[in-house]
PDB file of C-alpha atoms in Angstrom:
ATOM      1  CA  MET A   1      -3.085 -17.671   3.171  1.00  0.00           C
ATOM      2  CA  SER A   2      -0.403 -14.820   3.051  1.00  0.00           C
ATOM      3  CA  GLY A   3      -2.201 -13.397   0.581  1.00  0.00           C
ATOM      4  CA  LEU A   4      -5.064 -13.576   3.187  1.00  0.00           C
ATOM      5  CA  THR A   5      -2.522 -11.871   6.078  1.00  0.00           C
ATOM      6  CA  ILE A   6      -1.465  -9.609   3.794  1.00  0.00           C
ATOM      7  CA  THR A   7      -4.871  -8.518   2.048  1.00  0.00           C
ATOM      8  CA  ILE A   8      -5.733  -7.236   6.455  1.00  0.00           C
ATOM      9  CA  PHE A   9      -2.221  -5.385   6.877  1.00  0.00           C
ATOM     10  CA  ILE A  10      -2.755  -3.386   3.642  1.00  0.00           C
ATOM     11  CA  GLY A  11      -5.651  -3.174   4.209  1.00  0.00           C
ATOM     12  CA  LEU A  12      -5.494  -1.269   8.343  1.00  0.00           C
ATOM     13  CA  HIS A  13      -2.624   0.538   6.299  1.00  0.00           C
ATOM     14  CA  LEU A  14      -4.207   2.236   4.060  1.00  0.00           C
ATOM     15  CA  LEU A  15      -7.379   2.651   6.353  1.00  0.00           C
ATOM     16  CA  ASN A  16      -5.112   4.323   8.880  1.00  0.00           C
ATOM     17  CA  HIS A  17      -3.431   6.058   6.298  1.00  0.00           C
ATOM     18  CA  PHE A  18      -7.282   7.175   5.322  1.00  0.00           C
ATOM     19  CA  TYR A  19      -7.382   9.023   8.770  1.00  0.00           C
ATOM     20  CA  SER A  20      -5.220  11.316   7.607  1.00  0.00           C
ATOM     21  CA  ILE A  21      -7.374  13.428   6.444  1.00  0.00           C
ATOM     22  CA  TRP A  22      -7.853  14.805   9.401  1.00  0.00           C
ATOM     23  CA  GLY A  23      -4.986  15.981   9.787  1.00  0.00           C
ATOM     24  CA  ALA A  24      -1.251  13.804  11.379  1.00  0.00           C
ATOM     25  CA  VAL A  25      -2.427  13.907  14.670  1.00  0.00           C
ATOM     26  CA  LYS A  26      -4.869  11.415  13.786  1.00  0.00           C
ATOM     27  CA  HIS A  27      -3.144   9.037  12.446  1.00  0.00           C
ATOM     28  CA  ILE A  28       0.105   8.795  14.117  1.00  0.00           C
ATOM     29  CA  GLU A  29      -2.958   8.198  16.585  1.00  0.00           C
ATOM     30  CA  MET A  30      -4.798   5.561  14.737  1.00  0.00           C
ATOM     31  CA  MET A  31      -0.876   3.861  14.030  1.00  0.00           C
ATOM     32  CA  HIS A  32      -0.268   3.629  17.599  1.00  0.00           C
ATOM     33  CA  VAL A  33      -3.650   1.824  18.877  1.00  0.00           C
ATOM     34  CA  LEU A  34      -3.280  -0.352  15.122  1.00  0.00           C
ATOM     35  CA  ARG A  35       0.391  -0.610  16.333  1.00  0.00           C
ATOM     36  CA  LEU A  36      -0.737  -2.495  19.556  1.00  0.00           C
ATOM     37  CA  PHE A  37      -1.568  -5.969  16.746  1.00  0.00           C
ATOM     38  CA  TYR A  38       0.950  -5.540  14.442  1.00  0.00           C
ATOM     39  CA  ARG A  39       3.916  -3.973  16.295  1.00  0.00           C
ATOM     40  CA  ASN A  40       5.154  -7.654  17.314  1.00  0.00           C
ATOM     41  CA  LEU A  41       8.035 -10.207  17.227  1.00  0.00           C
ATOM     42  CA  ILE A  42       4.625 -12.466  16.327  1.00  0.00           C
ATOM     43  CA  VAL A  43       2.358 -10.022  13.763  1.00  0.00           C
ATOM     44  CA  GLU A  44       5.680  -9.257  12.188  1.00  0.00           C
ATOM     45  CA  THR A  45       6.954 -12.774  12.153  1.00  0.00           C
ATOM     46  CA  VAL A  46       4.374 -13.918  10.248  1.00  0.00           C
ATOM     47  CA  LEU A  47       3.938 -11.095   8.402  1.00  0.00           C
ATOM     48  CA  LEU A  48       7.629 -11.112   6.935  1.00  0.00           C
ATOM     49  CA  ILE A  49       7.179 -13.879   5.584  1.00  0.00           C
ATOM     50  CA  SER A  50       4.146 -13.942   3.589  1.00  0.00           C
ATOM     51  CA  VAL A  51       5.508 -10.981   2.313  1.00  0.00           C
ATOM     52  CA  LEU A  52       8.439 -13.515   1.044  1.00  0.00           C
ATOM     53  CA  VAL A  53       6.000 -15.889   0.292  1.00  0.00           C
ATOM     54  CA  GLN A  54       3.946 -13.587  -2.068  1.00  0.00           C
ATOM     55  CA  ILE A  55       7.178 -11.690  -3.272  1.00  0.00           C
ATOM     56  CA  VAL A  56       8.364 -15.046  -4.357  1.00  0.00           C
ATOM     57  CA  SER A  57       5.079 -16.754  -5.728  1.00  0.00           C
ATOM     58  CA  GLY A  58       4.362 -13.778  -7.253  1.00  0.00           C
ATOM     59  CA  PHE A  59       7.241 -14.000  -9.317  1.00  0.00           C
ATOM     60  CA  VAL A  60       7.503 -17.018 -10.174  1.00  0.00           C
ATOM     61  CA  LEU A  61       3.876 -16.787 -11.504  1.00  0.00           C
ATOM     62  CA  PHE A  62       4.877 -13.327 -13.376  1.00  0.00           C
ATOM     63  CA  ARG A  63       6.704 -15.101 -15.340  1.00  0.00           C
ATOM     64  CA  THR A  64       4.498 -17.926 -16.785  1.00  0.00           C
ATOM     65  CA  ASN A  65       1.507 -16.502 -16.624  1.00  0.00           C
ATOM     66  CA  ARG A  66       2.246 -12.603 -18.743  1.00  0.00           C
ATOM     67  CA  LYS A  67       2.342 -14.617 -22.276  1.00  0.00           C
ATOM     68  CA  ILE A  68      -1.475 -16.728 -21.903  1.00  0.00           C
ATOM     69  CA  ALA A  69      -3.165 -14.076 -20.039  1.00  0.00           C
ATOM     70  CA  THR A  70      -5.545 -12.910 -22.383  1.00  0.00           C
ATOM     71  CA  SER A  71      -9.176 -11.575 -20.410  1.00  0.00           C
ATOM     72  CA  ASN A  72      -7.753  -6.829 -19.146  1.00  0.00           C
ATOM     73  CA  PHE A  73      -8.340  -8.149 -16.119  1.00  0.00           C
ATOM     74  CA  GLU A  74      -5.471 -11.818 -15.997  1.00  0.00           C
ATOM     75  CA  LYS A  75      -3.416  -8.908 -17.568  1.00  0.00           C
ATOM     76  CA  LEU A  76      -4.001  -6.720 -14.246  1.00  0.00           C
ATOM     77  CA  HIS A  77      -3.489  -9.605 -11.683  1.00  0.00           C
ATOM     78  CA  ILE A  78      -0.517  -9.906 -13.357  1.00  0.00           C
ATOM     79  CA  TRP A  79       1.510  -6.640 -14.166  1.00  0.00           C
ATOM     80  CA  THR A  80      -0.409  -4.960 -10.250  1.00  0.00           C
ATOM     81  CA  GLY A  81       1.223  -8.039  -8.906  1.00  0.00           C
ATOM     82  CA  LEU A  82       4.438  -7.546 -10.430  1.00  0.00           C
ATOM     83  CA  TYR A  83       4.584  -4.032  -9.065  1.00  0.00           C
ATOM     84  CA  LEU A  84       2.806  -4.888  -5.892  1.00  0.00           C
ATOM     85  CA  ALA A  85       6.127  -7.186  -5.712  1.00  0.00           C
ATOM     86  CA  ILE A  86       8.893  -4.466  -6.251  1.00  0.00           C
ATOM     87  CA  PHE A  87       6.821  -1.861  -4.079  1.00  0.00           C
ATOM     88  CA  LEU A  88       6.896  -4.896  -1.489  1.00  0.00           C
ATOM     89  CA  VAL A  89      10.648  -5.426  -1.405  1.00  0.00           C
ATOM     90  CA  ILE A  90      11.351  -0.814  -1.633  1.00  0.00           C
ATOM     91  CA  HIS A  91       8.768  -0.570   0.784  1.00  0.00           C
ATOM     92  CA  LEU A  92       9.973  -2.703   3.160  1.00  0.00           C
ATOM     93  CA  ILE A  93      14.028  -1.388   2.609  1.00  0.00           C
ATOM     94  CA  ALA A  94      13.023   1.868   3.358  1.00  0.00           C
ATOM     95  CA  VAL A  95      11.159   0.587   6.535  1.00  0.00           C
ATOM     96  CA  PHE A  96      13.754  -1.637   8.011  1.00  0.00           C
ATOM     97  CA  VAL A  97      16.717   0.862   7.197  1.00  0.00           C
ATOM     98  CA  GLY A  98      14.042   4.359   8.738  1.00  0.00           C
ATOM     99  CA  ARG A  99      14.111   2.204  12.125  1.00  0.00           C
ATOM    100  CA  PHE A 100      17.389   0.411  12.960  1.00  0.00           C
ATOM    101  CA  PHE A 101      19.624   2.487  11.346  1.00  0.00           C
ATOM    102  CA  LEU A 102      18.348   6.258  11.092  1.00  0.00           C
ATOM    103  CA  GLN A 103      16.270   5.528  14.219  1.00  0.00           C
ATOM    104  CA  LEU A 104      13.502   7.311  13.750  1.00  0.00           C
ATOM    105  CA  ASP A 105      10.505   5.984  14.119  1.00  0.00           C
ATOM    106  CA  THR A 106       8.008   5.409  11.026  1.00  0.00           C
ATOM    107  CA  ASN A 107       5.564   7.304  11.119  1.00  0.00           C
ATOM    108  CA  PHE A 108       3.566   9.544   9.697  1.00  0.00           C
ATOM    109  CA  TYR A 109       6.105  11.765   9.053  1.00  0.00           C
ATOM    110  CA  PHE A 110       8.772   9.144   7.662  1.00  0.00           C
ATOM    111  CA  GLY A 111       5.636   8.478   5.152  1.00  0.00           C
ATOM    112  CA  VAL A 112       5.474  11.626   4.276  1.00  0.00           C
ATOM    113  CA  ALA A 113       8.688  13.529   4.133  1.00  0.00           C
ATOM    114  CA  GLY A 114       9.189  12.682   0.586  1.00  0.00           C
ATOM    115  CA  LEU A 115       5.766  13.489  -0.728  1.00  0.00           C
ATOM    116  CA  ASN A 116       6.202  16.565   0.422  1.00  0.00           C
ATOM    117  CA  VAL A 117       9.268  17.996  -1.696  1.00  0.00           C
ATOM    118  CA  PHE A 118      10.714  19.260  -4.365  1.00  0.00           C
ATOM    119  CA  PRO A 119      11.331  17.335  -6.404  1.00  0.00           C
ATOM    120  CA  PHE A 120      11.173  14.054  -4.422  1.00  0.00           C
ATOM    121  CA  ASN A 121       7.169  14.126  -5.114  1.00  0.00           C
ATOM    122  CA  LEU A 122       7.422  13.396  -8.597  1.00  0.00           C
ATOM    123  CA  PHE A 123       8.231   9.750  -7.533  1.00  0.00           C
ATOM    124  CA  PHE A 124       6.341   9.469  -4.774  1.00  0.00           C
ATOM    125  CA  ILE A 125       3.648  10.389  -5.398  1.00  0.00           C
ATOM    126  CA  PRO A 126       3.828   7.554  -8.483  1.00  0.00           C
ATOM    127  CA  TYR A 127       5.886   5.732  -6.336  1.00  0.00           C
ATOM    128  CA  TYR A 128       2.304   5.214  -3.572  1.00  0.00           C
ATOM    129  CA  GLY A 129      -0.312   6.098  -5.913  1.00  0.00           C
ATOM    130  CA  LEU A 130       0.538   3.315  -8.287  1.00  0.00           C
ATOM    131  CA  ALA A 131       0.845   1.311  -4.840  1.00  0.00           C
ATOM    132  CA  ILE A 132      -2.726   2.099  -3.684  1.00  0.00           C
ATOM    133  CA  VAL A 133      -3.956   0.993  -7.319  1.00  0.00           C
ATOM    134  CA  SER A 134      -2.235  -1.952  -7.701  1.00  0.00           C
ATOM    135  CA  PHE A 135      -3.783  -3.152  -5.298  1.00  0.00           C
ATOM    136  CA  PHE A 136      -7.557  -2.743  -5.155  1.00  0.00           C
ATOM    137  CA  GLY A 137      -6.481  -3.481  -9.209  1.00  0.00           C
ATOM    138  CA  HIS A 138      -4.746  -7.173  -8.105  1.00  0.00           C
ATOM    139  CA  ILE A 139      -7.793  -7.462  -5.410  1.00  0.00           C
ATOM    140  CA  ALA A 140     -10.410  -6.512  -8.461  1.00  0.00           C
ATOM    141  CA  SER A 141      -9.188  -8.775 -10.429  1.00  0.00           C
ATOM    142  CA  VAL A 142      -8.679 -12.339  -8.402  1.00  0.00           C
ATOM    143  CA  HIS A 143     -12.473 -11.213  -7.621  1.00  0.00           C
ATOM    144  CA  ASN A 144     -13.962 -11.436 -10.711  1.00  0.00           C
ATOM    145  CA  LYS A 145     -10.948 -14.670 -11.492  1.00  0.00           C
ATOM    146  CA  LYS A 146     -12.983 -16.199  -7.649  1.00  0.00           C
ATOM    147  CA  MET A 147     -16.740 -15.204  -7.518  1.00  0.00           C
ATOM    148  CA  LYS A 148     -18.888 -17.914  -9.432  1.00  0.00           C
ATOM    149  CA  ARG A 149     -22.483 -15.420  -9.023  1.00  0.00           C
ATOM    150  CA  ASN A 150     -24.146 -12.622  -9.273  1.00  0.00           C
ATOM    151  CA  ILE A 151     -24.753 -10.257  -5.598  1.00  0.00           C
ATOM    152  CA  SER A 152     -27.523  -7.755  -5.961  1.00  0.00           C
ATOM    153  CA  ASN A 153     -27.473  -8.299  -9.649  1.00  0.00           C
ATOM    154  CA  LEU A 154     -24.105  -7.530 -10.309  1.00  0.00           C
ATOM    155  CA  THR A 155     -21.982  -9.737 -12.474  1.00  0.00           C
ATOM    156  CA  PRO A 156     -18.453 -10.541 -11.115  1.00  0.00           C
ATOM    157  CA  LYS A 157     -16.961  -7.821 -13.487  1.00  0.00           C
ATOM    158  CA  GLN A 158     -19.106  -5.357 -12.929  1.00  0.00           C
ATOM    159  CA  GLN A 159     -18.468  -5.659  -8.853  1.00  0.00           C
ATOM    160  CA  ALA A 160     -14.128  -6.014 -10.069  1.00  0.00           C
ATOM    161  CA  LYS A 161     -14.879  -3.136 -11.558  1.00  0.00           C
ATOM    162  CA  ILE A 162     -16.660  -0.773  -8.666  1.00  0.00           C
ATOM    163  CA  ILE A 163     -14.142  -1.880  -6.918  1.00  0.00           C
ATOM    164  CA  LEU A 164     -10.794   0.138  -9.462  1.00  0.00           C
ATOM    165  CA  ILE A 165     -13.071   2.607  -8.667  1.00  0.00           C
ATOM    166  CA  LEU A 166     -12.687   2.491  -4.976  1.00  0.00           C
ATOM    167  CA  GLY A 167      -9.701   2.091  -4.624  1.00  0.00           C
ATOM    168  CA  PHE A 168      -9.010   5.150  -6.942  1.00  0.00           C
ATOM    169  CA  ILE A 169     -11.205   7.156  -4.869  1.00  0.00           C
ATOM    170  CA  LEU A 170      -8.966   6.297  -1.431  1.00  0.00           C
ATOM    171  CA  THR A 171      -5.865   6.487  -3.598  1.00  0.00           C
ATOM    172  CA  VAL A 172      -7.027  10.228  -4.429  1.00  0.00           C
ATOM    173  CA  SER A 173      -8.939  11.155  -0.897  1.00  0.00           C
ATOM    174  CA  ILE A 174      -5.030   9.542   1.533  1.00  0.00           C
ATOM    175  CA  PHE A 175      -3.107  11.911  -0.801  1.00  0.00           C
ATOM    176  CA  TYR A 176      -5.592  14.621  -0.519  1.00  0.00           C
ATOM    177  CA  GLY A 177      -4.535  13.285   4.256  1.00  0.00           C
ATOM    178  CA  LEU A 178      -0.677  12.785   3.207  1.00  0.00           C
ATOM    179  CA  THR A 179      -0.370  16.130   1.834  1.00  0.00           C
ATOM    180  CA  ASN A 180      -2.010  18.176   3.885  1.00  0.00           C
ATOM    181  CA  HIS A 181      -4.796  19.016   1.489  1.00  0.00           C
ATOM    182  CA  PHE A 182      -2.635  19.614  -0.909  1.00  0.00           C
ATOM    183  CA  ASN A 183      -1.200  22.835   1.116  1.00  0.00           C
ATOM    184  CA  GLY A 184       1.985  20.380   2.358  1.00  0.00           C
ATOM    185  CA  VAL A 185       3.078  18.645   5.311  1.00  0.00           C
ATOM    186  CA  THR A 186       5.313  20.470   8.119  1.00  0.00           C
ATOM    187  CA  ILE A 187       7.889  17.646   9.000  1.00  0.00           C
ATOM    188  CA  PRO A 188       9.887  17.426  12.475  1.00  0.00           C
ATOM    189  CA  LYS A 189      13.171  18.316  11.727  1.00  0.00           C
ATOM    190  CA  GLU A 190      14.206  14.865  13.056  1.00  0.00           C
ATOM    191  CA  TYR A 191      12.502  13.434   8.805  1.00  0.00           C
ATOM    192  CA  SER A 192      14.981  16.430   7.582  1.00  0.00           C
ATOM    193  CA  ILE A 193      17.378  13.434   6.948  1.00  0.00           C
ATOM    194  CA  LEU A 194      14.960  11.638   4.176  1.00  0.00           C
ATOM    195  CA  VAL A 195      15.118  14.568   1.987  1.00  0.00           C
ATOM    196  CA  GLY A 196      19.503  15.334   2.185  1.00  0.00           C
ATOM    197  CA  LYS A 197      17.962  18.629   4.610  1.00  0.00           C
TER     198      LYS A 197
END
């Protein structure tokens, strides 16, 4: 249940980021609509508990399964799970520091400040890129493991590969939007603290 809860949230979160292709204003508009659903005490509590369960169980599963994984998808499952656990810890700390300590709206500009300023982008581009690809890699490996029959003449392994390809395409599309089509984004003054300005 915790995995499904996080998957739904991350799916909506990535959809919001994909919306940045149409600009920061559209991204923020969609974010405000989505926040009506998830930015309340009950849903945020459920999400945080789900994330905590996934992080703890992920580290335990990594320790027990990394030596017995044999197939490529089993290894993908283990290593993407580890990266996602580490990413979620860092990401949640950053968001809570932004919201409660820096008193910033953790919106589009909070997320892209590091992506659009050198040398911070040397860290943030692979950091976010690996997170998105790891999410789809994790989903693909779980799909490959759980699917028992073929759909549309495709084996579970072929379907998992399609999920991975879609993940790569979505990652490129999201970066296209979050970097304002690779021409850079103008970061508002209040967010310049995130990049030491």
